[in-house]
Amino acid sequence: MVSTKFYTAIYVVLFVSATVQVLVEFAGLAYWTAFGIIMVLSAAKAVLVAAYFQHLRWEPRSLTYLVGIGLVAALALTVAASYSLL
Amino acid sequence: MGTTLVGSSPLFLQSGLVPRGSRIIVFESIFEVFLLLGTLVGVVVIGYMLYNAYKYRSGATKGDEEVGDRPVLGELPTGSGGGRKLATSFFMSMIIVVSLISWTYLTLLYVEEGPSADNSLDIEAEGYQFGWRFTYPNGHTTDGVLRIPAEQPVRLQVTSADVFHNFGIPELRVKTDAIPGQETETWFVANETGTYTAQCYELCGAGHSYMSAEVIVMPPDEYEEWYESTGNGSSESVSTENQTAFVEARPA
Amino acid sequence: MSDTDPERTDGGTEVGSEVVAGGHEDDHDHGHDFPGTGSIKRWFVTTNHKDVGILYIVTSLFFLVLGGVLAWLMRIQLWAPRAPGETILAPVAYNQAVSAHGLLMVFWFLSPFAFGFANYIVPLQLGAKDLAFPRLNALSYWLYLFSGILFGVSFFQGGTFSGGWTMYAPLNVPTFTPDVGASTAVLALVLFVASVTVSSVNFLTTMHRMRAEGLTLRNMPLFSWTILLTVWMMLFAFAALLAALMVLSADRLLGTTYFAMESPAGALLWTHLFWFFGHPEVYIVFFPALGVMAEVFQTFTGRRIVGRKWFIIAMVLVAIQSFVVWMHHMFLTSINLQVKTLFMITTIGISLPFDLMVFALIYTMLKGKIRFTTPFLFVFGALLLFIIGGITGVFLGAVVLDYEFRGTYWVVAHFHYVMVGGVTALVGGLYYWFPKITGRMYDEFLGKVHFAAYFVGFNLLYFPLFVAWETPRRVFDYAPELAPWHQLATIGGFVLGLSFLIMFYNLFKSAFTGDPVSDNPWEYATTAEWAVSSPPPLENFEGTPTYRDGHLSFILDRESDVTGGATAADGSGGATAGGGVATSPHTAVTTEYEPTVEATEVEGPSHASIWPFVLSLGAFLILLGISPLQDAAFPEGMMGAAYATTAVAGFGVTLGSLIAMGLEPFHGPVFDEGEAWPFSGIDNGKVGMWIFLASDVVLFGGFLGAYIFTRFAFGWTGWQPVPDDPIPGLVNTYILLTSSFTVVLALVAAEKKHKLGLVTSLGATFVLGIGFLVNKALEWQHLFHEGLWLSTNVRTSTFFLTTGLHAAHVIAGLIIALYLTARAWRGAYLEDNRSVEYFGLYWHFVDIVWLFLFPLFYIL
C-alpha cells in the first residue's frame, strides 16, 4: 500500500481543485468555456478519489469496468433523452 | 384516390413500391403485407415445429439406437451440431425482417414529411379530462366536434391541458400523443364525407372510456360555407352525455 | 404416477430412493440451528437458498391468483360495451383493476416466480452451498413479501393507484390521483425495488464468484446463464426505476413538481425514466422463461441444444441492447425523427437474436427422442406462443404500423403472448423441478389435463384480442361489433384461470402423497441439481463439486464417513445416468479423492436469523406511516397522528434490527474459490459493495439525468442555480473531501493495528459528516426564509430533491460511521478491517457524487 504522505498529497490536490472550480466561475469566462473547465475538473477529482481513495488503481480492472457500465447506462439515458427533445 | 400530397418527394417515394396516399391506404397496404407474410412465416415455422415434434417423438424413431450420444448427468454443457442450418434460418429471417422494416421506413419518411403547408388545413387540438377542443386558423374553437372538408389534408397540432392523452381517429388511421407542455404534429386526409369518432388512446382517468369527439367530414363547399360563418373568438360546443357524466371528475 | 406411463424409464429406482429421500430429510434439515421444515418458525428464520426459493414460489403464486382475479373482473366488465351508468365496475374501480393487475403480474408475480427457481436451482447448478449473502437473500424475500402486503393495503386507503401499470405522468401525481392508496402503491413499488436490488447484488456476487472449479461462464448451464443476464439487467434497470419512483414519491408526498402538468416536459421525463427501465424489464421477465425452455428442451428431447455458443451470444446481445430501445414505446410523442430512426434500428436489432434462439430450440428437437411429459408440453407450448408473440411484435417494430397500433389491443395481445408465453414456460419449470424440490412426483395425467386446459384457455383468451385489435386499451365502451370477440376472450380467461386449480390440486396433493422420486427422475437431465438427492441436503453437496475433469465429480472429505453424495456417472458409460445415480447413494463411488481439502471445516455459527424479517417489517411500517403525506405534511387529527406514530415506530424497528443484524455473528458460506471470473481474488463483500455502488451510480444518474433533461427542456442557460451563493456549497465540498481523507486514514490506522488512530479517524469522519449536514441545514433554512421550498417550482424541486437524496446517503453513512466508531472503541477491526474498507468505498462514492452535484447545482 501507499504511504500516508501520498494520500495527503492527493487530498491537497483535491482541495485545491475544488477551489479552482469556484474561481473559474468568478473569472468571468464565457458560460460554455467555464462549463467545460468546471466539469473537467469535477471529473478529474472523481477519478482521483476512485483511483486512489477507493483503491481502484490497485484492484482488478473488472471493478472499474463494472462502475463504468453503470456510468455509461446513466449517460445513455441522459444524452438520448435530452437529444430527443431537439 | 391516392392523390399525391407531397409535391417534392424524393425519387424513391415516387416509385410504386412505397405506398402513398391517405393514411388509410398507407396503413392498409402495409398491414396487409405484414399480415400475409406473418401468417405465412408463422404457419411454416409452427408447422415445422409440430411436424418434428411428432416425427422425433419417443419410441417413434427407428434410428434411435444409432444416435447413442445422449446427454449425461454431470457433463459440462456443450451444443449439438446443426450450426449451418441454424445460421441459414437466422439469415433468412434477418433478410425478411430487415427488408420489411426498411420498406416501411421509406413510408415512414413519407408520413413524417406530411402534406405541404399551402394546400392543407391547420387545426390545433387540445385534450382535457375528458374531451377534445379544436382551434381553427381564424380563432374559432369547437369542443367535442371537429369539422373538416373532405379531400383536403388536415394538419393537427396536438397538446393537452392536463394529463397525458392520445388523439386518434381509428377509421382515418391517424393518431398522436397529447402531452401537456409538448406539441405533437400529425396529419390525415378524409376522402369520404360522413361522421367519424375520435378517441383517447392513453389512460387518462375516470372518463377515459368516454373521452371522444365527433369528426364530421363535410363536402368542401359546405365546409367553406360553415367556416365563413365562424369568426375570431366564436365557439361551439357539442357536449355529449358521456362527457357531462364525468365533468365533476375534472380538477378545478 | 401411473405404472403404465411409458415415458418414465427409471420408475424402477423410485422405491429404493424413497428411503434415501426420507433419510436425507432427517439427517440434514436441522443443521445450522434451523428448526425443522414442519415448524412455522423455520420459515421466519431461514436463510437457506432452497427455503427462500420455496417461499418465493409460493408467495408469487398467491399474487398470481390476486392478479388473475383482477383480470377476471376486467374481463367481466368487457363482456359487453358499457355505456355510462351501465358499468359493473365503476370507471375508477376498473382503472384500479387494470393498473393493479399489471403491476401485480409484472412485479409481484412474474419475476419473483422465476426467482423462486433461481434461488433454488442456481446455487445447485453452480456447485455452491448457498448464495454469497444468505441473510441478504432472506431480506430480499421479506422485503418482497412486505412490499406485496403494502400494495394490498393500498386498496383500503381510498383506492389503489389507477393510472395504469406504466403510471404515466402527470396522471400519477395527487392533482389527478389524490387517494392515499395511490401513494402507498408507489411506495410498495419502492420497497419491491429495494428487494430486487439486494437480490441482484447477491446473485451477481454468487454467480461470478462461487462457481465450481471448471465451471467457467462458458460452461455454465443455460438456465443459470439466463438468470445471470437477468440479474445484470435488473441491477441497472431497477436502479433507473428506483430513481423514477423516488422522484414520483417526492412529487406525491413532498410536493415537488417534476411531473406536474406545468413542468416543462414533465410527462416526457416520466416516459423516458419509466421505459428506460421498462424495456429491459420485458427481458428481465422473459429470460428466465427462456432458460427453463432451454433446459427442459434438452432434457426431454435427449439432445444438447443446437448452437449453444450462438444462443448465449444472442442472449448477451439482447441484454446489452435492451438498454437502448426504450424510445420505441414513445414513437408518437414529440421525439424527433432522427431518434425514432435510431430506435427503430435498435429495436429491429434486438428482435433478430430471438429468431436465432427460437430456431436453435426448434432444431434441438431434430434427431431427438422427445418425451411429451407435462414440463415439455408447457415449454413446447410456450415456444409456440412466443413465436406468435414475436411475429406480431415485428408489426410493432414498423413505425408506421406502430402509429396505428399504439394504445390498442394489438399491443395488449402481443405482450400477453410474450409475457404469459413466458409464464407458460415457467409453469413447465415448476413441473420440471417439482420432484427435485419436494422429492415426490406430480400426477402426470392431471399435469397433461392442466396443459390442455391452459393452452386452450390461453389462445381463447388472447387470440381474439388480435382480431378485436381496434379496441382502445383500458376502455370498456368499445365498438359493439367487437363484442363477440371479447366474449370469447372472457370465456378463455376463465378457462385459463380455472386450469390453475388443477395444478394447485395436483401439486398440493403430490407434495404429500406423490410417488417418491430418485435423484434424477428425468433421463438426460445433465445439470448438477439432478446429481443430489431429491430434495437436496441442506448444504447441497456432500463433498466439493468440481468439473476439472470435464464432468461433475465430488471431492470428498476424509473425516466424513457420509459418502451419500451422488456421483455422476463417469462420462464414458453414461447410458443410465438417472438410474445409476439413484441406486448408488450409499456406495462411495468417487472418481476423486483429495483428503486435505476443507477437512478442518468447523461447525459454523447459526444460520438462522429473524432480523431480515424484522427489518422488512420496519421498512413496511415506515412506508405505511409516510403514505398519507402531502406537501410534506401529515393529515390533521387522529389519523395523521396514527400514521406518524407508525412511521416513527417503523424507523425504530428498522434501526434496531439493522444494529442487531450487524452484531449477530453470521458468516456466508465457506467455499474454496473455483471459477470466479472476472472477480477472482476479490472478497465477496467487496464485490458485493462495488456491485451495489454500480447500481447507485445509475440511481444518481437517473436523478441527474432528470435534472439535466428538465433543465434542457426549460432552456439550459435561462435556469439559474437555486442558491445565490456558492460558498456554502464550496465549504461542504471541503468538508466532504476532508472526511474522505479521514476515512483513508482510518483504514491505514486499522492496517497498522493502531486502535487510537482508527477510533480518532472514524470519529473525525463522523464529526465532519455532521458538519456537512449542519452547514446544509443552515443553507436550506436560509433558502426557506427566502420563500423557496420544494414545491416552489421545478427548479427548486430538482435542487432540494437531488441534494436531499445525497444528504440521505450522508446520513446513512453517518449511522454506519457511528456504529463503526463504537465497535472500534471496543477493539474491533484491528484483525479484520474489511468493514472499514467497505464503508470507505461507500463514503468515497458519496463524496464523488457531491463533486458533480456541487458544480451542477451551485455554480453552473
mmCIF file with all atom_site columns, C-alpha atoms in Angstrom, chain C residues 141-277:
data_model
loop_
_atom_site.group_PDB
_atom_site.id
_atom_site.type_symbol
_atom_site.label_atom_id
_atom_site.label_alt_id
_atom_site.label_comp_id
_atom_site.label_asym_id
_atom_site.label_entity_id
_atom_site.label_seq_id
_atom_site.pdbx_PDB_ins_code
_atom_site.Cartn_x
_atom_site.Cartn_y
_atom_site.Cartn_z
_atom_site.occupancy
_atom_site.B_iso_or_equiv
_atom_site.pdbx_formal_charge
_atom_site.auth_seq_id
_atom_site.auth_comp_id
_atom_site.auth_asym_id
_atom_site.auth_atom_id
_atom_site.pdbx_PDB_model_num
ATOM 1   C CA . TYR C 1 141 ? -37.690 -12.255 0.237   1.00 0.00 ? 141 TYR C CA 1
ATOM 2   C CA . TRP C 1 142 ? -39.150 -10.459 3.236   1.00 0.00 ? 142 TRP C CA 1
ATOM 3   C CA . LEU C 1 143 ? -38.902 -7.070  1.537   1.00 0.00 ? 143 LEU C CA 1
ATOM 4   C CA . TYR C 1 144 ? -40.713 -8.621  -1.409  1.00 0.00 ? 144 TYR C CA 1
ATOM 5   C CA . LEU C 1 145 ? -43.454 -10.076 0.763   1.00 0.00 ? 145 LEU C CA 1
ATOM 6   C CA . PHE C 1 146 ? -43.943 -6.872  2.723   1.00 0.00 ? 146 PHE C CA 1
ATOM 7   C CA . SER C 1 147 ? -43.973 -4.795  -0.452  1.00 0.00 ? 147 SER C CA 1
ATOM 8   C CA . GLY C 1 148 ? -46.795 -7.015  -1.670  1.00 0.00 ? 148 GLY C CA 1
ATOM 9   C CA . ILE C 1 149 ? -48.664 -6.607  1.603   1.00 0.00 ? 149 ILE C CA 1
ATOM 10  C CA . LEU C 1 150 ? -48.179 -2.855  1.370   1.00 0.00 ? 150 LEU C CA 1
ATOM 11  C CA . PHE C 1 151 ? -49.646 -2.967  -2.127  1.00 0.00 ? 151 PHE C CA 1
ATOM 12  C CA . GLY C 1 152 ? -52.584 -4.902  -0.708  1.00 0.00 ? 152 GLY C CA 1
ATOM 13  C CA . VAL C 1 153 ? -53.078 -2.252  1.980   1.00 0.00 ? 153 VAL C CA 1
ATOM 14  C CA . SER C 1 154 ? -53.320 0.417   -0.726  1.00 0.00 ? 154 SER C CA 1
ATOM 15  C CA . PHE C 1 155 ? -56.717 -0.952  -1.788  1.00 0.00 ? 155 PHE C CA 1
ATOM 16  C CA . PHE C 1 156 ? -58.103 0.048   1.598   1.00 0.00 ? 156 PHE C CA 1
ATOM 17  C CA . GLN C 1 157 ? -56.797 3.601   1.662   1.00 0.00 ? 157 GLN C CA 1
ATOM 18  C CA . GLY C 1 158 ? -59.409 5.159   -0.547  1.00 0.00 ? 158 GLY C CA 1
ATOM 19  C CA . GLY C 1 159 ? -58.431 3.001   -3.501  1.00 0.00 ? 159 GLY C CA 1
ATOM 20  C CA . THR C 1 160 ? -55.156 1.914   -5.025  1.00 0.00 ? 160 THR C CA 1
ATOM 21  C CA . PHE C 1 161 ? -53.305 3.533   -7.910  1.00 0.00 ? 161 PHE C CA 1
ATOM 22  C CA . SER C 1 162 ? -55.478 3.930   -11.004 1.00 0.00 ? 162 SER C CA 1
ATOM 23  C CA . GLY C 1 163 ? -53.110 5.351   -13.609 1.00 0.00 ? 163 GLY C CA 1
ATOM 24  C CA . GLY C 1 164 ? -52.098 2.144   -15.395 1.00 0.00 ? 164 GLY C CA 1
ATOM 25  C CA . TRP C 1 165 ? -49.037 -0.010  -14.788 1.00 0.00 ? 165 TRP C CA 1
ATOM 26  C CA . THR C 1 166 ? -46.979 2.432   -16.840 1.00 0.00 ? 166 THR C CA 1
ATOM 27  C CA . MET C 1 167 ? -48.000 5.162   -14.372 1.00 0.00 ? 167 MET C CA 1
ATOM 28  C CA . TYR C 1 168 ? -47.829 7.941   -16.956 1.00 0.00 ? 168 TYR C CA 1
ATOM 29  C CA . ALA C 1 169 ? -47.331 11.491  -15.701 1.00 0.00 ? 169 ALA C CA 1
ATOM 30  C CA . PRO C 1 170 ? -48.991 13.705  -14.772 1.00 0.00 ? 170 PRO C CA 1
ATOM 31  C CA . LEU C 1 171 ? -51.932 11.401  -14.041 1.00 0.00 ? 171 LEU C CA 1
ATOM 32  C CA . ASN C 1 172 ? -49.675 9.835   -11.404 1.00 0.00 ? 172 ASN C CA 1
ATOM 33  C CA . VAL C 1 173 ? -49.489 12.959  -9.206  1.00 0.00 ? 173 VAL C CA 1
ATOM 34  C CA . PRO C 1 174 ? -52.008 13.755  -6.454  1.00 0.00 ? 174 PRO C CA 1
ATOM 35  C CA . THR C 1 175 ? -53.662 16.511  -8.507  1.00 0.00 ? 175 THR C CA 1
ATOM 36  C CA . PHE C 1 176 ? -55.237 13.749  -10.580 1.00 0.00 ? 176 PHE C CA 1
ATOM 37  C CA . THR C 1 177 ? -54.972 10.652  -8.376  1.00 0.00 ? 177 THR C CA 1
ATOM 38  C CA . PRO C 1 178 ? -55.379 12.045  -4.853  1.00 0.00 ? 178 PRO C CA 1
ATOM 39  C CA . ASP C 1 179 ? -56.069 8.794   -2.958  1.00 0.00 ? 179 ASP C CA 1
ATOM 40  C CA . VAL C 1 180 ? -53.631 7.848   -0.225  1.00 0.00 ? 180 VAL C CA 1
ATOM 41  C CA . GLY C 1 181 ? -53.728 4.334   -1.656  1.00 0.00 ? 181 GLY C CA 1
ATOM 42  C CA . ALA C 1 182 ? -52.165 5.611   -4.864  1.00 0.00 ? 182 ALA C CA 1
ATOM 43  C CA . SER C 1 183 ? -49.170 6.874   -2.892  1.00 0.00 ? 183 SER C CA 1
ATOM 44  C CA . THR C 1 184 ? -48.994 3.610   -0.990  1.00 0.00 ? 184 THR C CA 1
ATOM 45  C CA . ALA C 1 185 ? -48.893 1.650   -4.229  1.00 0.00 ? 185 ALA C CA 1
ATOM 46  C CA . VAL C 1 186 ? -45.930 3.735   -5.390  1.00 0.00 ? 186 VAL C CA 1
ATOM 47  C CA . LEU C 1 187 ? -44.185 3.210   -2.043  1.00 0.00 ? 187 LEU C CA 1
ATOM 48  C CA . ALA C 1 188 ? -44.875 -0.517  -2.289  1.00 0.00 ? 188 ALA C CA 1
ATOM 49  C CA . LEU C 1 189 ? -43.017 -0.475  -5.587  1.00 0.00 ? 189 LEU C CA 1
ATOM 50  C CA . VAL C 1 190 ? -40.132 1.349   -3.948  1.00 0.00 ? 190 VAL C CA 1
ATOM 51  C CA . LEU C 1 191 ? -39.930 -1.419  -1.364  1.00 0.00 ? 191 LEU C CA 1
ATOM 52  C CA . PHE C 1 192 ? -40.124 -4.024  -4.103  1.00 0.00 ? 192 PHE C CA 1
ATOM 53  C CA . VAL C 1 193 ? -37.223 -2.367  -5.924  1.00 0.00 ? 193 VAL C CA 1
ATOM 54  C CA . ALA C 1 194 ? -35.222 -2.426  -2.697  1.00 0.00 ? 194 ALA C CA 1
ATOM 55  C CA . SER C 1 195 ? -35.796 -6.173  -2.597  1.00 0.00 ? 195 SER C CA 1
ATOM 56  C CA . VAL C 1 196 ? -34.702 -6.558  -6.204  1.00 0.00 ? 196 VAL C CA 1
ATOM 57  C CA . THR C 1 197 ? -31.550 -4.519  -5.674  1.00 0.00 ? 197 THR C CA 1
ATOM 58  C CA . VAL C 1 198 ? -30.485 -6.578  -2.679  1.00 0.00 ? 198 VAL C CA 1
ATOM 59  C CA . SER C 1 199 ? -31.218 -9.694  -4.666  1.00 0.00 ? 199 SER C CA 1
ATOM 60  C CA . SER C 1 200 ? -29.243 -8.515  -7.717  1.00 0.00 ? 200 SER C CA 1
ATOM 61  C CA . VAL C 1 201 ? -26.155 -7.766  -5.650  1.00 0.00 ? 201 VAL C CA 1
ATOM 62  C CA . ASN C 1 202 ? -26.424 -11.160 -4.008  1.00 0.00 ? 202 ASN C CA 1
ATOM 63  C CA . PHE C 1 203 ? -26.904 -13.151 -7.200  1.00 0.00 ? 203 PHE C CA 1
ATOM 64  C CA . LEU C 1 204 ? -24.211 -11.335 -9.125  1.00 0.00 ? 204 LEU C CA 1
ATOM 65  C CA . THR C 1 205 ? -21.676 -11.887 -6.378  1.00 0.00 ? 205 THR C CA 1
ATOM 66  C CA . THR C 1 206 ? -22.657 -15.524 -6.093  1.00 0.00 ? 206 THR C CA 1
ATOM 67  C CA . MET C 1 207 ? -22.755 -16.291 -9.767  1.00 0.00 ? 207 MET C CA 1
ATOM 68  C CA . HIS C 1 208 ? -19.482 -14.611 -10.572 1.00 0.00 ? 208 HIS C CA 1
ATOM 69  C CA . ARG C 1 209 ? -17.561 -15.718 -7.530  1.00 0.00 ? 209 ARG C CA 1
ATOM 70  C CA . MET C 1 210 ? -18.805 -19.102 -6.386  1.00 0.00 ? 210 MET C CA 1
ATOM 71  C CA . ARG C 1 211 ? -18.802 -21.411 -9.374  1.00 0.00 ? 211 ARG C CA 1
ATOM 72  C CA . ALA C 1 212 ? -17.294 -24.848 -9.011  1.00 0.00 ? 212 ALA C CA 1
ATOM 73  C CA . GLU C 1 213 ? -13.862 -25.474 -10.369 1.00 0.00 ? 213 GLU C CA 1
ATOM 74  C CA . GLY C 1 214 ? -14.072 -25.968 -14.125 1.00 0.00 ? 214 GLY C CA 1
ATOM 75  C CA . LEU C 1 215 ? -17.476 -24.308 -14.370 1.00 0.00 ? 215 LEU C CA 1
ATOM 76  C CA . THR C 1 216 ? -16.360 -21.284 -16.335 1.00 0.00 ? 216 THR C CA 1
ATOM 77  C CA . LEU C 1 217 ? -19.018 -18.896 -17.602 1.00 0.00 ? 217 LEU C CA 1
ATOM 78  C CA . ARG C 1 218 ? -18.726 -20.601 -20.974 1.00 0.00 ? 218 ARG C CA 1
ATOM 79  C CA . ASN C 1 219 ? -19.585 -23.888 -19.321 1.00 0.00 ? 219 ASN C CA 1
ATOM 80  C CA . MET C 1 220 ? -22.482 -22.628 -17.258 1.00 0.00 ? 220 MET C CA 1
ATOM 81  C CA . PRO C 1 221 ? -25.869 -24.309 -17.798 1.00 0.00 ? 221 PRO C CA 1
ATOM 82  C CA . LEU C 1 222 ? -28.293 -22.238 -19.844 1.00 0.00 ? 222 LEU C CA 1
ATOM 83  C CA . PHE C 1 223 ? -30.781 -21.661 -17.039 1.00 0.00 ? 223 PHE C CA 1
ATOM 84  C CA . SER C 1 224 ? -28.007 -20.155 -14.938 1.00 0.00 ? 224 SER C CA 1
ATOM 85  C CA . TRP C 1 225 ? -26.944 -18.110 -17.939 1.00 0.00 ? 225 TRP C CA 1
ATOM 86  C CA . THR C 1 226 ? -30.389 -16.606 -18.320 1.00 0.00 ? 226 THR C CA 1
ATOM 87  C CA . ILE C 1 227 ? -30.515 -15.788 -14.622 1.00 0.00 ? 227 ILE C CA 1
ATOM 88  C CA . LEU C 1 228 ? -27.079 -14.195 -14.739 1.00 0.00 ? 228 LEU C CA 1
ATOM 89  C CA . LEU C 1 229 ? -28.091 -11.928 -17.603 1.00 0.00 ? 229 LEU C CA 1
ATOM 90  C CA . THR C 1 230 ? -31.437 -11.209 -15.983 1.00 0.00 ? 230 THR C CA 1
ATOM 91  C CA . VAL C 1 231 ? -29.747 -10.106 -12.803 1.00 0.00 ? 231 VAL C CA 1
ATOM 92  C CA . TRP C 1 232 ? -27.338 -7.872  -14.671 1.00 0.00 ? 232 TRP C CA 1
ATOM 93  C CA . MET C 1 233 ? -30.238 -6.175  -16.396 1.00 0.00 ? 233 MET C CA 1
ATOM 94  C CA . MET C 1 234 ? -32.079 -5.931  -13.089 1.00 0.00 ? 234 MET C CA 1
ATOM 95  C CA . LEU C 1 235 ? -29.183 -4.235  -11.379 1.00 0.00 ? 235 LEU C CA 1
ATOM 96  C CA . PHE C 1 236 ? -29.202 -1.296  -13.763 1.00 0.00 ? 236 PHE C CA 1
ATOM 97  C CA . ALA C 1 237 ? -32.815 -1.194  -14.931 1.00 0.00 ? 237 ALA C CA 1
ATOM 98  C CA . PHE C 1 238 ? -34.289 -1.285  -11.452 1.00 0.00 ? 238 PHE C CA 1
ATOM 99  C CA . ALA C 1 239 ? -31.904 1.441   -10.314 1.00 0.00 ? 239 ALA C CA 1
ATOM 100 C CA . ALA C 1 240 ? -33.393 3.662   -13.011 1.00 0.00 ? 240 ALA C CA 1
ATOM 101 C CA . LEU C 1 241 ? -36.883 2.662   -11.891 1.00 0.00 ? 241 LEU C CA 1
ATOM 102 C CA . LEU C 1 242 ? -35.928 3.469   -8.322  1.00 0.00 ? 242 LEU C CA 1
ATOM 103 C CA . ALA C 1 243 ? -34.912 6.957   -9.418  1.00 0.00 ? 243 ALA C CA 1
ATOM 104 C CA . ALA C 1 244 ? -38.242 7.381   -11.210 1.00 0.00 ? 244 ALA C CA 1
ATOM 105 C CA . LEU C 1 245 ? -40.218 6.065   -8.241  1.00 0.00 ? 245 LEU C CA 1
ATOM 106 C CA . MET C 1 246 ? -38.348 8.156   -5.705  1.00 0.00 ? 246 MET C CA 1
ATOM 107 C CA . VAL C 1 247 ? -38.982 11.273  -7.734  1.00 0.00 ? 247 VAL C CA 1
ATOM 108 C CA . LEU C 1 248 ? -42.612 10.273  -8.076  1.00 0.00 ? 248 LEU C CA 1
ATOM 109 C CA . SER C 1 249 ? -42.858 9.616   -4.328  1.00 0.00 ? 249 SER C CA 1
ATOM 110 C CA . ALA C 1 250 ? -41.405 13.064  -3.697  1.00 0.00 ? 250 ALA C CA 1
ATOM 111 C CA . ASP C 1 251 ? -43.953 14.577  -6.072  1.00 0.00 ? 251 ASP C CA 1
ATOM 112 C CA . ARG C 1 252 ? -46.746 12.783  -4.265  1.00 0.00 ? 252 ARG C CA 1
ATOM 113 C CA . LEU C 1 253 ? -45.588 13.110  -0.657  1.00 0.00 ? 253 LEU C CA 1
ATOM 114 C CA . LEU C 1 254 ? -43.363 16.174  -0.512  1.00 0.00 ? 254 LEU C CA 1
ATOM 115 C CA . GLY C 1 255 ? -44.885 18.324  -3.209  1.00 0.00 ? 255 GLY C CA 1
ATOM 116 C CA . THR C 1 256 ? -42.013 18.544  -5.693  1.00 0.00 ? 256 THR C CA 1
ATOM 117 C CA . THR C 1 257 ? -43.150 19.322  -9.217  1.00 0.00 ? 257 THR C CA 1
ATOM 118 C CA . TYR C 1 258 ? -41.083 17.167  -11.591 1.00 0.00 ? 258 TYR C CA 1
ATOM 119 C CA . PHE C 1 259 ? -44.125 15.549  -13.172 1.00 0.00 ? 259 PHE C CA 1
ATOM 120 C CA . ALA C 1 260 ? -46.670 18.305  -12.618 1.00 0.00 ? 260 ALA C CA 1
ATOM 121 C CA . MET C 1 261 ? -48.505 19.312  -15.762 1.00 0.00 ? 261 MET C CA 1
ATOM 122 C CA . GLU C 1 262 ? -46.897 22.772  -15.597 1.00 0.00 ? 262 GLU C CA 1
ATOM 123 C CA . SER C 1 263 ? -43.399 21.296  -15.545 1.00 0.00 ? 263 SER C CA 1
ATOM 124 C CA . PRO C 1 264 ? -41.553 21.577  -18.860 1.00 0.00 ? 264 PRO C CA 1
ATOM 125 C CA . ALA C 1 265 ? -41.516 18.095  -20.357 1.00 0.00 ? 265 ALA C CA 1
ATOM 126 C CA . GLY C 1 266 ? -42.515 16.513  -17.030 1.00 0.00 ? 266 GLY C CA 1
ATOM 127 C CA . ALA C 1 267 ? -44.741 13.999  -18.789 1.00 0.00 ? 267 ALA C CA 1
ATOM 128 C CA . LEU C 1 268 ? -41.963 13.121  -21.210 1.00 0.00 ? 268 LEU C CA 1
ATOM 129 C CA . LEU C 1 269 ? -39.459 12.812  -18.379 1.00 0.00 ? 269 LEU C CA 1
ATOM 130 C CA . TRP C 1 270 ? -41.575 10.077  -16.853 1.00 0.00 ? 270 TRP C CA 1
ATOM 131 C CA . THR C 1 271 ? -41.835 8.176   -20.124 1.00 0.00 ? 271 THR C CA 1
ATOM 132 C CA . HIS C 1 272 ? -38.053 8.261   -20.518 1.00 0.00 ? 272 HIS C CA 1
ATOM 133 C CA . LEU C 1 273 ? -37.318 7.145   -16.969 1.00 0.00 ? 273 LEU C CA 1
ATOM 134 C CA . PHE C 1 274 ? -40.022 4.525   -16.969 1.00 0.00 ? 274 PHE C CA 1
ATOM 135 C CA . TRP C 1 275 ? -39.244 2.940   -20.318 1.00 0.00 ? 275 TRP C CA 1
ATOM 136 C CA . PHE C 1 276 ? -35.509 3.030   -19.744 1.00 0.00 ? 276 PHE C CA 1
ATOM 137 C CA . PHE C 1 277 ? -36.400 0.579   -17.035 1.00 0.00 ? 277 PHE C CA 1
#
